[in-house]
Tab-separated table of C-alpha atoms and ligand atoms in Angstrom:
chain	number	residue	atom	x	y	z
A	1	MET	CA	-166.936	-108.356	-87.370
A	2	ARG	CA	-166.672	-104.658	-86.650
A	3	ASN	CA	-167.551	-103.311	-83.261
A	4	THR	CA	-168.449	-99.855	-84.590
A	5	ALA	CA	-171.400	-98.725	-86.705
A	6	SER	CA	-169.162	-97.672	-89.584
A	7	VAL	CA	-170.724	-99.172	-92.714
A	8	LEU	CA	-173.049	-96.655	-94.359
A	9	HIS	CA	-175.635	-97.525	-97.007
A	10	LEU	CA	-177.204	-94.725	-98.994
A	11	ASP	CA	-180.186	-95.102	-101.340
A	12	LEU	CA	-181.895	-92.241	-103.132
A	13	ASP	CA	-185.644	-91.980	-102.647
A	14	ALA	CA	-187.932	-92.820	-105.577
A	15	PHE	CA	-184.918	-92.042	-107.698
A	16	PHE	CA	-186.164	-91.634	-111.295
A	17	ALA	CA	-189.422	-90.045	-110.117
A	18	SER	CA	-187.578	-87.611	-107.820
A	19	VAL	CA	-185.364	-86.462	-110.686
A	20	GLU	CA	-188.525	-85.839	-112.720
A	21	GLN	CA	-190.099	-83.849	-109.895
A	22	ARG	CA	-186.911	-81.837	-109.471
A	23	ASP	CA	-186.861	-80.911	-113.169
A	24	LYS	CA	-190.642	-80.459	-113.541
A	25	PRO	CA	-191.782	-78.107	-110.766
A	26	SER	CA	-195.478	-78.605	-111.552
A	27	LEU	CA	-195.113	-82.291	-110.547
A	28	ARG	CA	-193.607	-81.715	-107.105
A	29	GLY	CA	-195.795	-83.227	-104.406
A	30	LYS	CA	-197.842	-85.086	-107.043
A	31	PRO	CA	-198.049	-88.724	-108.124
A	32	VAL	CA	-195.459	-89.463	-110.831
A	33	VAL	CA	-194.871	-92.812	-112.501
A	34	VAL	CA	-191.748	-93.404	-114.629
A	35	GLY	CA	-191.532	-96.340	-116.987
A	36	GLY	CA	-192.754	-97.723	-120.264
A	37	THR	CA	-195.763	-95.613	-121.170
A	38	GLY	CA	-196.965	-97.781	-124.052
A	39	GLY	CA	-199.516	-100.561	-123.903
A	40	ARG	CA	-197.129	-103.222	-122.612
A	41	GLY	CA	-194.934	-100.967	-120.487
A	42	VAL	CA	-193.711	-101.664	-116.974
A	43	VAL	CA	-193.302	-99.224	-114.072
A	44	ALA	CA	-189.652	-98.465	-113.280
A	45	THR	CA	-190.538	-96.450	-110.206
A	46	ALA	CA	-193.242	-94.265	-108.711
A	47	SER	CA	-193.103	-91.187	-106.504
A	48	TYR	CA	-194.190	-91.702	-102.912
A	49	GLU	CA	-197.379	-89.780	-103.733
A	50	ALA	CA	-198.215	-92.506	-106.293
A	51	ARG	CA	-197.183	-95.355	-103.968
A	52	VAL	CA	-200.060	-94.350	-101.665
A	53	PHE	CA	-202.334	-95.682	-104.416
A	54	GLY	CA	-200.450	-98.984	-104.560
A	55	VAL	CA	-198.271	-98.254	-107.578
A	56	ARG	CA	-195.010	-100.233	-107.412
A	57	SER	CA	-191.877	-100.951	-109.457
A	58	ALA	CA	-192.266	-103.767	-111.999
A	59	MET	CA	-196.069	-103.457	-112.047
A	60	SER	CA	-197.575	-103.139	-115.512
A	61	THR	CA	-198.250	-99.548	-116.496
A	62	ARG	CA	-201.790	-100.631	-117.277
A	63	GLU	CA	-202.291	-101.707	-113.664
A	64	ALA	CA	-200.654	-98.490	-112.431
A	65	ARG	CA	-203.052	-96.424	-114.544
A	66	SER	CA	-206.011	-98.241	-113.067
A	67	ARG	CA	-204.745	-97.600	-109.519
A	68	CYS	CA	-203.675	-94.011	-110.017
A	69	GLY	CA	-205.054	-92.624	-113.260
A	70	HIS	CA	-204.326	-89.019	-112.291
A	71	ALA	CA	-200.560	-89.593	-111.971
A	72	ALA	CA	-198.169	-88.153	-114.545
A	73	PHE	CA	-196.910	-91.111	-116.594
A	74	LEU	CA	-193.460	-90.336	-117.958
A	75	SER	CA	-190.973	-92.251	-120.073
A	76	GLY	CA	-187.456	-92.083	-118.683
A	77	ARG	CA	-184.655	-89.532	-119.199
A	78	PHE	CA	-181.589	-91.622	-118.529
A	79	HIS	CA	-179.104	-88.832	-119.162
A	80	ALA	CA	-180.600	-86.984	-116.188
A	81	TYR	CA	-180.511	-90.082	-113.949
A	82	ARG	CA	-176.906	-90.801	-114.874
A	83	GLU	CA	-175.909	-87.235	-114.164
A	84	ALA	CA	-177.566	-87.267	-110.721
A	85	SER	CA	-175.948	-90.628	-109.947
A	86	HIS	CA	-172.568	-89.272	-110.947
A	87	GLN	CA	-173.016	-86.255	-108.663
A	88	VAL	CA	-173.853	-88.477	-105.699
A	89	MET	CA	-171.063	-91.009	-106.300
A	90	THR	CA	-168.535	-88.185	-106.713
A	91	LEU	CA	-169.650	-86.712	-103.387
A	92	LEU	CA	-169.392	-90.097	-101.653
A	93	ARG	CA	-165.917	-90.705	-103.061
A	94	SER	CA	-164.880	-87.342	-101.670
A	95	VAL	CA	-165.749	-88.455	-98.127
A	96	SER	CA	-164.216	-91.950	-98.206
A	97	PRO	CA	-161.922	-93.803	-100.589
A	98	LEU	CA	-164.008	-96.930	-99.993
A	99	VAL	CA	-167.272	-96.486	-101.894
A	100	GLU	CA	-169.035	-99.445	-103.447
A	101	PRO	CA	-171.873	-98.528	-105.800
A	102	LEU	CA	-174.601	-101.168	-106.088
A	103	SER	CA	-176.693	-99.438	-108.709
A	104	LEU	CA	-177.242	-95.944	-110.045
A	105	ASP	CA	-178.829	-94.748	-106.806
A	106	GLU	CA	-177.289	-96.910	-104.122
A	107	ALA	CA	-173.853	-97.350	-102.534
A	108	PHE	CA	-171.995	-98.545	-99.466
A	109	VAL	CA	-169.450	-96.201	-97.879
A	110	ASP	CA	-166.861	-97.325	-95.339
A	111	LEU	CA	-166.844	-94.635	-92.648
A	112	ALA	CA	-163.802	-96.184	-90.993
A	113	GLN	CA	-161.890	-94.630	-93.920
A	114	ALA	CA	-163.479	-91.183	-93.664
A	115	ASP	CA	-161.337	-88.120	-92.975
A	116	PRO	CA	-160.724	-88.033	-89.183
A	117	ALA	CA	-160.929	-84.233	-89.301
A	118	GLU	CA	-164.565	-84.617	-90.393
A	119	LEU	CA	-165.400	-87.735	-88.396
A	120	PRO	CA	-163.193	-87.849	-85.293
A	121	ASP	CA	-164.610	-91.089	-83.882
A	122	LEU	CA	-167.023	-93.844	-84.883
A	123	GLY	CA	-169.383	-93.539	-81.926
A	124	VAL	CA	-173.116	-93.524	-82.634
A	125	ALA	CA	-173.489	-89.801	-81.909
A	126	SER	CA	-170.642	-88.833	-84.249
A	127	VAL	CA	-171.703	-91.000	-87.181
A	128	THR	CA	-175.287	-89.753	-86.792
A	129	THR	CA	-174.256	-86.097	-87.061
A	130	TYR	CA	-171.915	-86.924	-89.916
A	131	ALA	CA	-174.616	-88.792	-91.862
A	132	GLU	CA	-177.165	-86.010	-91.428
A	133	ARG	CA	-174.651	-83.593	-92.922
A	134	LEU	CA	-173.936	-86.055	-95.746
A	135	ARG	CA	-177.660	-86.280	-96.561
A	136	GLU	CA	-177.812	-82.492	-96.742
A	137	ARG	CA	-174.842	-82.482	-99.089
A	138	VAL	CA	-176.550	-85.050	-101.352
A	139	ALA	CA	-179.457	-82.635	-101.659
A	140	GLU	CA	-177.044	-79.773	-102.372
A	141	VAL	CA	-175.081	-81.503	-105.129
A	142	THR	CA	-178.154	-82.925	-106.849
A	143	GLY	CA	-180.364	-79.859	-106.680
A	144	GLY	CA	-182.725	-81.303	-104.081
A	145	LEU	CA	-182.816	-85.106	-104.252
A	146	THR	CA	-183.293	-86.855	-100.928
A	147	ALA	CA	-181.488	-89.964	-99.778
A	148	SER	CA	-182.192	-92.475	-97.053
A	149	VAL	CA	-179.226	-93.712	-95.080
A	150	GLY	CA	-178.611	-96.658	-92.811
A	151	ILE	CA	-175.514	-97.229	-90.705
A	152	GLY	CA	-174.467	-100.382	-88.908
A	153	THR	CA	-171.685	-102.789	-88.137
A	154	SER	CA	-172.032	-104.615	-91.488
A	155	LYS	CA	-173.288	-104.214	-95.025
A	156	PHE	CA	-176.348	-106.314	-94.209
A	157	ILE	CA	-177.353	-104.187	-91.221
A	158	ALA	CA	-176.623	-100.897	-93.021
A	159	LYS	CA	-178.805	-101.933	-95.941
A	160	VAL	CA	-181.654	-103.079	-93.721
A	161	ALA	CA	-181.353	-99.815	-91.747
A	162	SER	CA	-181.568	-97.557	-94.802
A	163	GLU	CA	-185.029	-99.002	-95.540
A	164	LEU	CA	-186.377	-98.383	-92.044
A	165	ASP	CA	-187.035	-94.675	-92.279
A	166	LYS	CA	-187.562	-94.210	-96.011
A	167	PRO	CA	-188.012	-91.689	-97.595
A	168	ASP	CA	-185.600	-88.979	-96.408
A	169	GLY	CA	-184.583	-90.802	-93.246
A	170	LEU	CA	-181.578	-91.923	-91.264
A	171	THR	CA	-181.276	-94.982	-89.048
A	172	VAL	CA	-178.162	-95.837	-87.084
A	173	VAL	CA	-178.214	-99.305	-85.546
A	174	PRO	CA	-176.099	-99.191	-82.380
A	175	PRO	CA	-173.553	-102.023	-82.134
A	176	GLY	CA	-174.952	-104.880	-80.108
A	177	THR	CA	-178.607	-104.248	-81.016
A	178	GLU	CA	-178.545	-105.932	-84.429
A	179	ARG	CA	-180.124	-109.216	-83.441
A	180	ASP	CA	-182.992	-107.574	-81.572
A	181	LEU	CA	-183.656	-105.463	-84.643
A	182	LEU	CA	-183.665	-108.418	-87.046
A	183	ARG	CA	-185.627	-110.966	-85.007
A	184	PRO	CA	-189.180	-109.762	-85.719
A	185	MET	CA	-188.433	-109.033	-89.384
A	186	SER	CA	-189.588	-111.208	-92.251
A	187	ALA	CA	-187.076	-113.802	-93.393
A	188	THR	CA	-187.083	-111.999	-96.749
A	189	VAL	CA	-184.900	-109.178	-95.358
A	190	ILE	CA	-181.984	-111.574	-95.634
A	191	PRO	CA	-180.160	-111.126	-98.939
A	192	GLY	CA	-180.758	-114.120	-101.178
A	193	VAL	CA	-184.142	-115.005	-99.707
A	194	GLY	CA	-186.283	-114.491	-102.770
A	195	PRO	CA	-189.809	-115.742	-103.342
A	196	ALA	CA	-188.801	-119.378	-103.947
A	197	THR	CA	-186.625	-119.682	-100.816
A	198	ALA	CA	-189.195	-117.782	-98.761
A	199	GLU	CA	-191.862	-120.266	-99.836
A	200	ARG	CA	-189.681	-123.245	-98.924
A	201	LEU	CA	-189.008	-121.728	-95.504
A	202	ARG	CA	-192.670	-120.855	-95.005
A	203	ARG	CA	-193.713	-124.449	-95.575
A	204	ALA	CA	-191.356	-125.393	-92.759
A	205	GLY	CA	-193.019	-122.769	-90.563
A	206	ILE	CA	-190.110	-120.311	-90.837
A	207	LEU	CA	-191.440	-116.799	-91.358
A	208	THR	CA	-189.218	-114.439	-89.416
A	209	VAL	CA	-185.513	-114.003	-88.768
A	210	ALA	CA	-186.177	-115.255	-85.235
A	211	ASP	CA	-187.573	-118.455	-86.759
A	212	ILE	CA	-184.377	-118.890	-88.792
A	213	GLU	CA	-182.293	-118.255	-85.695
A	214	ALA	CA	-184.213	-120.979	-83.880
A	215	THR	CA	-183.606	-123.488	-86.690
A	216	GLY	CA	-180.450	-125.567	-86.559
A	217	LEU	CA	-177.819	-125.310	-89.276
A	218	ASP	CA	-178.459	-128.880	-90.445
A	219	ASP	CA	-182.168	-128.227	-90.857
A	220	LEU	CA	-181.497	-125.022	-92.805
A	221	VAL	CA	-179.057	-126.832	-95.067
A	222	GLY	CA	-181.662	-129.548	-95.581
A	223	LEU	CA	-184.212	-126.951	-96.597
A	224	VAL	CA	-182.242	-124.657	-98.880
A	225	GLY	CA	-178.925	-126.320	-99.605
A	226	LYS	CA	-175.457	-126.100	-98.157
A	227	ALA	CA	-174.132	-122.674	-99.151
A	228	HIS	CA	-177.420	-120.897	-98.798
A	229	GLY	CA	-178.206	-122.603	-95.488
A	230	ALA	CA	-174.889	-121.542	-93.983
A	231	GLY	CA	-175.505	-117.975	-95.178
A	232	LEU	CA	-178.938	-117.886	-93.557
A	233	HIS	CA	-177.555	-119.266	-90.331
A	234	SER	CA	-174.918	-116.506	-90.128
A	235	LEU	CA	-176.969	-113.580	-91.396
A	236	ALA	CA	-179.866	-114.357	-89.039
A	237	ARG	CA	-177.303	-113.818	-86.272
A	238	ALA	CA	-176.147	-110.576	-87.942
A	239	ARG	CA	-172.824	-112.174	-88.790
A	240	ASP	CA	-171.595	-110.508	-91.942
A	241	ASP	CA	-167.992	-109.529	-92.459
A	242	ARG	CA	-168.102	-108.687	-96.161
A	243	PRO	CA	-165.807	-105.689	-96.710
A	244	VAL	CA	-166.780	-102.541	-98.601
A	245	VAL	CA	-164.909	-102.876	-101.874
A	246	ALA	CA	-164.092	-99.746	-103.824
A	247	GLU	CA	-164.745	-99.905	-107.496
A	248	ARG	CA	-161.689	-99.565	-109.658
A	249	GLU	CA	-161.777	-96.400	-111.671
A	250	ALA	CA	-162.696	-96.581	-115.312
A	251	LYS	CA	-163.864	-100.159	-115.212
A	252	SER	CA	-165.297	-99.798	-118.644
A	253	VAL	CA	-165.649	-97.500	-121.583
A	254	SER	CA	-169.048	-97.425	-123.155
A	255	SER	CA	-171.289	-95.600	-125.532
A	256	GLU	CA	-175.020	-95.819	-125.666
A	257	GLY	CA	-178.023	-94.126	-127.143
A	258	THR	CA	-181.651	-93.842	-126.171
A	259	TYR	CA	-183.983	-93.565	-129.118
A	260	GLU	CA	-187.179	-91.626	-129.262
A	261	THR	CA	-188.772	-94.201	-131.538
A	262	ASP	CA	-188.542	-97.870	-130.607
A	263	LEU	CA	-186.111	-99.465	-133.038
A	264	THR	CA	-187.271	-102.596	-134.775
A	265	ASP	CA	-185.070	-102.706	-137.876
A	266	ARG	CA	-182.242	-105.147	-137.331
A	267	ARG	CA	-179.938	-103.526	-139.870
A	268	LEU	CA	-180.421	-100.146	-138.263
A	269	MET	CA	-179.544	-101.622	-134.859
A	270	GLU	CA	-176.413	-103.210	-136.293
A	271	GLY	CA	-175.442	-99.902	-137.847
A	272	LEU	CA	-175.901	-98.093	-134.549
A	273	LEU	CA	-173.859	-100.699	-132.666
A	274	THR	CA	-171.111	-100.321	-135.264
A	275	ARG	CA	-171.067	-96.579	-134.788
A	276	GLN	CA	-170.984	-96.946	-130.984
A	277	ALA	CA	-168.191	-99.516	-131.263
A	278	GLY	CA	-166.247	-96.889	-133.201
A	279	GLU	CA	-166.779	-94.317	-130.447
A	280	VAL	CA	-165.709	-96.761	-127.758
A	281	ALA	CA	-162.604	-97.881	-129.639
A	282	THR	CA	-161.633	-94.269	-130.328
A	283	ARG	CA	-161.870	-93.445	-126.623
A	284	LEU	CA	-159.883	-96.545	-125.684
A	285	ARG	CA	-157.097	-95.546	-128.057
A	286	LYS	CA	-157.170	-91.950	-126.889
A	287	HIS	CA	-156.514	-93.114	-123.330
A	288	GLY	CA	-154.070	-95.823	-124.282
A	289	LEU	CA	-156.409	-98.554	-123.046
A	290	ALA	CA	-157.664	-101.858	-124.364
A	291	GLY	CA	-160.133	-104.347	-122.945
A	292	ARG	CA	-160.985	-108.000	-123.232
A	293	THR	CA	-164.717	-108.027	-122.589
A	294	VAL	CA	-167.202	-106.601	-125.052
A	295	THR	CA	-170.719	-106.063	-123.762
A	296	ILE	CA	-173.887	-104.874	-125.402
A	297	LYS	CA	-176.797	-103.448	-123.513
A	298	VAL	CA	-180.305	-103.449	-124.899
A	299	ARG	CA	-183.312	-101.893	-123.239
A	300	LEU	CA	-186.567	-103.173	-124.674
A	301	HIS	CA	-189.705	-101.143	-125.228
A	302	ASP	CA	-191.049	-102.283	-121.847
A	303	PHE	CA	-187.929	-101.187	-119.874
A	304	THR	CA	-186.513	-104.689	-119.524
A	305	THR	CA	-182.758	-104.270	-119.793
A	306	LEU	CA	-180.640	-107.076	-121.176
A	307	SER	CA	-176.926	-107.374	-121.566
A	308	ARG	CA	-174.731	-109.911	-123.284
A	309	SER	CA	-170.976	-110.109	-123.229
A	310	THR	CA	-168.106	-112.037	-124.633
A	311	THR	CA	-164.472	-112.157	-123.585
A	312	LEU	CA	-161.510	-112.222	-125.935
A	313	PRO	CA	-158.195	-113.969	-125.265
A	314	GLU	CA	-156.333	-110.658	-125.788
A	315	PRO	CA	-157.299	-107.043	-125.087
A	316	THR	CA	-158.517	-105.069	-128.071
A	317	ASP	CA	-158.942	-101.423	-128.965
A	318	SER	CA	-160.051	-102.091	-132.515
A	319	THR	CA	-163.271	-100.714	-133.955
A	320	ALA	CA	-163.616	-103.651	-136.290
A	321	VAL	CA	-163.263	-106.253	-133.535
A	322	VAL	CA	-165.565	-104.512	-131.063
A	323	ALA	CA	-168.165	-103.885	-133.776
A	324	ARG	CA	-168.115	-107.451	-135.038
A	325	LEU	CA	-168.538	-108.892	-131.535
A	326	ALA	CA	-171.279	-106.407	-130.658
A	327	ARG	CA	-173.268	-107.310	-133.765
A	328	ARG	CA	-172.819	-111.003	-133.055
A	329	LEU	CA	-174.080	-110.555	-129.483
A	330	LEU	CA	-177.186	-108.831	-130.800
A	331	THR	CA	-178.137	-111.905	-132.808
A	332	ASP	CA	-178.799	-113.762	-129.530
A	333	LEU	CA	-181.498	-111.372	-128.429
A	334	ASP	CA	-185.149	-111.171	-129.323
A	335	THR	CA	-185.708	-107.533	-130.187
A	336	SER	CA	-188.876	-107.968	-132.183
A	337	GLY	CA	-190.910	-105.922	-129.685
A	338	GLY	CA	-188.757	-102.831	-130.249
A	339	VAL	CA	-185.662	-101.396	-128.614
A	340	ARG	CA	-185.340	-98.035	-126.879
A	341	LEU	CA	-181.692	-98.119	-125.865
A	342	LEU	CA	-178.624	-99.711	-127.359
A	343	GLY	CA	-175.115	-99.573	-126.010
A	344	VAL	CA	-171.669	-101.070	-126.420
A	345	GLY	CA	-169.040	-101.274	-123.703
A	346	VAL	CA	-165.555	-102.646	-123.347
A	347	SER	CA	-164.329	-103.684	-119.905
A	348	GLY	CA	-161.536	-105.697	-118.389
A	349	LEU	CA	-159.260	-102.814	-119.232
A	350	ALA	CA	-155.515	-103.124	-119.426
A	351	ASP	CA	-153.026	-100.383	-120.118
A	352	TRP	CA	-151.886	-101.048	-123.590
A	353	ILE	CA	-148.568	-100.072	-124.959
A	354	GLN	CA	-149.154	-99.104	-128.524
A	355	ASP	CA	-145.986	-100.059	-130.270
A	356	ASP	CA	-147.455	-101.450	-133.462
A	357	LEU	CA	-144.884	-104.223	-133.659
A	358	PHE	CA	-146.318	-105.694	-136.768
A	359	GLY	CA	-147.187	-102.433	-138.414
A	360	GLU	CA	-150.799	-103.464	-138.590
A	361	THR	CA	-153.644	-101.195	-137.865
A	362	GLU	CA	-156.897	-102.961	-138.031
A	363	ASP	CA	-158.864	-99.807	-137.878
A	364	GLU	CA	-160.185	-99.215	-141.309
A	365	PRO	CA	-163.362	-97.283	-140.574
A	366	GLU	CA	-166.250	-99.500	-141.525
A	367	PRO	CA	-168.611	-98.085	-144.093
A	368	LEU	CA	-171.709	-96.968	-142.277
A	369	ASP	CA	-174.707	-98.086	-144.196
A	370	LEU	CA	-177.581	-97.030	-142.031
A	371	PRO	CA	-180.892	-97.696	-143.716
A	372	GLU	CA	-182.489	-94.981	-141.646
A	373	ALA	CA	-180.592	-93.076	-138.954
A	374	PRO	CA	-182.668	-92.118	-135.916
A	375	SER	CA	-182.018	-88.420	-136.503
A	376	THR	CA	-183.905	-88.677	-139.782
A	377	ARG	CA	-186.709	-90.710	-138.273
A	378	ARG	CA	-189.930	-89.128	-137.251
A	379	VAL	CA	-189.444	-87.516	-133.859
A	380	VAL	CA	-191.626	-89.030	-131.199
A	381	TYR	CA	-192.441	-86.711	-128.367
A	382	ALA	CA	-192.694	-89.308	-125.604
A	383	PRO	CA	-194.191	-87.929	-122.393
A	384	GLY	CA	-191.631	-86.387	-120.060
A	385	LEU	CA	-188.878	-85.755	-122.607
A	386	ASP	CA	-187.109	-82.406	-122.644
A	387	VAL	CA	-187.827	-80.017	-125.489
A	388	VAL	CA	-186.783	-76.535	-126.476
A	389	HIS	CA	-188.865	-73.987	-128.372
A	390	ASP	CA	-187.297	-71.060	-130.191
A	391	GLU	CA	-189.422	-68.476	-128.394
A	392	MET	CA	-190.734	-70.256	-125.290
A	393	GLY	CA	-187.426	-71.839	-124.252
A	394	ARG	CA	-187.039	-75.122	-122.375
A	395	GLY	CA	-189.915	-77.365	-121.378
A	396	TRP	CA	-191.109	-80.973	-121.339
A	397	VAL	CA	-193.569	-83.067	-123.262
A	398	TRP	CA	-196.831	-83.217	-121.387
A	399	GLY	CA	-198.522	-85.349	-124.013
A	400	SER	CA	-198.793	-85.885	-127.735
A	401	GLY	CA	-201.074	-87.445	-130.291
A	402	ARG	CA	-202.995	-86.737	-133.477
A	403	GLY	CA	-200.210	-84.558	-134.806
A	404	VAL	CA	-200.172	-82.281	-131.762
A	405	VAL	CA	-197.631	-82.067	-128.969
A	406	THR	CA	-198.415	-80.333	-125.696
A	407	VAL	CA	-195.525	-78.851	-123.743
A	408	ARG	CA	-195.207	-77.427	-120.267
A	409	PHE	CA	-192.542	-74.724	-120.219
A	410	GLU	CA	-190.661	-75.058	-116.966
A	411	THR	CA	-187.321	-76.328	-115.696
A	412	ALA	CA	-185.783	-77.127	-112.315
A	413	GLU	CA	-184.895	-73.433	-111.959
A	414	THR	CA	-188.303	-71.932	-112.827
A	415	PRO	CA	-191.671	-71.853	-111.088
A	416	PRO	CA	-194.404	-74.086	-112.554
A	417	GLY	CA	-194.818	-72.888	-116.130
A	418	PRO	CA	-197.433	-72.478	-118.848
A	419	VAL	CA	-198.778	-75.210	-121.129
A	420	ARG	CA	-198.904	-74.733	-124.917
A	421	SER	CA	-199.699	-77.006	-127.855
A	422	PHE	CA	-197.921	-77.199	-131.211
A	423	ALA	CA	-198.055	-79.214	-134.402
A	424	VAL	CA	-195.527	-82.056	-134.128
A	425	ASP	CA	-193.755	-80.774	-137.230
A	426	ASP	CA	-193.483	-77.205	-135.907
A	427	ALA	CA	-189.933	-76.180	-136.855
A	428	ALA	CA	-189.576	-74.013	-133.744
A	429	LEU	CA	-189.856	-77.060	-131.439
A	430	ARG	CA	-187.328	-79.870	-130.964
A	431	LEU	CA	-186.187	-82.458	-128.474
A	432	TRP	CA	-183.453	-81.237	-126.140
A	433	LEU	CA	-180.443	-83.191	-124.907
A	434	PRO	CA	-177.515	-81.985	-122.779
A	435	ASP	CA	-174.248	-81.113	-124.531
A	436	ASN	CA	-172.049	-83.316	-122.383
A	437	PRO	CA	-174.077	-86.195	-121.023
A	438	VAL	CA	-172.443	-88.429	-118.420
A	439	THR	CA	-171.896	-91.726	-120.181
A	440	GLU	CA	-170.213	-93.816	-117.513
A	441	GLU	CA	-172.421	-95.844	-115.234
A	442	PRO	CA	-171.150	-97.462	-112.090
A	443	VAL	CA	-170.808	-101.139	-112.840
A	444	ALA	CA	-172.738	-103.351	-110.473
A	445	PRO	CA	-170.602	-106.172	-109.094
B	1	TTP	P1	-184.780	-98.417	-106.089
B	1	TTP	O1	-183.770	-97.755	-105.190
B	1	TTP	O2	-185.118	-99.845	-105.834
B	1	TTP	O3	-186.150	-97.621	-106.018
B	1	TTP	P2	-186.414	-96.074	-105.880
B	1	TTP	O4	-185.162	-95.293	-105.689
B	1	TTP	O5	-187.246	-95.642	-107.039
B	1	TTP	O6	-187.326	-95.998	-104.599
B	1	TTP	P3	-186.908	-96.148	-103.061
B	1	TTP	O7	-187.290	-94.837	-102.435
B	1	TTP	O8	-187.734	-97.281	-102.550
B	1	TTP	O9	-185.442	-96.407	-103.025
B	1	TTP	O10	-184.342	-98.300	-107.587
B	1	TTP	C1	-183.662	-97.160	-108.098
B	1	TTP	C2	-184.130	-96.851	-109.506
B	1	TTP	O11	-183.911	-97.989	-110.350
B	1	TTP	C3	-185.588	-96.537	-109.612
B	1	TTP	O12	-185.886	-95.154	-109.368
B	1	TTP	C4	-185.932	-96.959	-111.003
B	1	TTP	C5	-184.968	-98.076	-111.317
B	1	TTP	N1	-185.676	-99.374	-111.235
B	1	TTP	C6	-186.179	-99.925	-112.399
B	1	TTP	O13	-185.996	-99.384	-113.492
B	1	TTP	N2	-186.883	-101.104	-112.312
B	1	TTP	C7	-187.120	-101.728	-111.114
B	1	TTP	O14	-187.775	-102.790	-111.085
B	1	TTP	C8	-186.600	-101.136	-109.914
B	1	TTP	C9	-186.833	-101.781	-108.573
B	1	TTP	C10	-185.894	-99.960	-110.017
B	2	MG	MG1	-183.725	-95.837	-104.296
């Protein structure tokens, strides 16, 4: 166990919704809900202004509308979230070589590895000043996103601490005070205590961390099993010596697409996966890499994200192999409700010496027989998406229906802008996407 508060946990506040408010000035300070906007959609996240009305992640959009009908309901813009995530992770990696991303908006940073010129000692006062400056820099590099930070002697304490003063807060837990902090908290703060375990503990009268602490190891093991029981016993005493593990660079190469119309045609999906497999394999070859694990990612109409992978005995950089495996993985998934994102990735990368010993190249480009490519499909102006108009410039879809699309013309750099309506087939209006979207996502462990 460390004796300094040197594990930092950073988590962006209302991440997707904050990116939307940053890029849509008229929504700043207002309730915003991001998620599936259709009939069976699910909330991905809500701005703090919407949370006041009880809107929460994973709630049905229908329920969210009944709680907060005046919120802006937006479908996601993943290119913008990935870009913001990339900015934050790049900043964190510049302050310490030990950065462990947990998701797009969350990471541990080991401050014991920070530059001593910037952080001369690991005392509470020094790490507090340092973290306040780091939070300011997050806002600078992202164009105004706020992060909540917790610092403690372990990952567990740092993560608990980052929740304590959310949003836009900082909590440093001084070494030695961990157990007093945890005792009154619900048992569910302990990682791994989900609803089922919590219910089992509750029936035994164990509600708080103090209750766990007061329960003997044997009784805990009897209640929740050996491994889990031992974990509870330690964590309730703030014993956690898991190290911060830096992610290896370039863990995977991937390609994905988000589609404006939910895809339902199986052949079209296979065609798109084949094309993405080609992009991935081309990038692998360009960098002299090959990988053993092929993964597909599928986000359903309701924001549920599924992935399936398969591992080969030997690394590959072949379009044909990656494409065949990707298509096979798709057959395992029920996509009948429609798909809004498809992606292919190759991981388990090895440097690959391309010496073509057998003179074989397997990379005959596969004929692309797309029944209907998305670019030729009817454009759907889902709420929140970026658009550009020949005369009015950049804006976002405020709403659409009955052949009309309504756009608010504003961007992160403008004041709140005007609203105009157009026919959906107006040639002067089109969806806008960045030229060089960030395609790498940090891979969760
Ligand atoms: P979180 O960090 O859990 O949530 P948050 O950043 O929106 O809010 P908080 O201020 O409480 O940290 O998740 C990060 C993003 O991940 C979130 O903005 C949207 C996405 N997400 C989903 O898509 N579905 C979910 O069920 C959850 C919890 C998050
Ligand atoms: Mg967050």
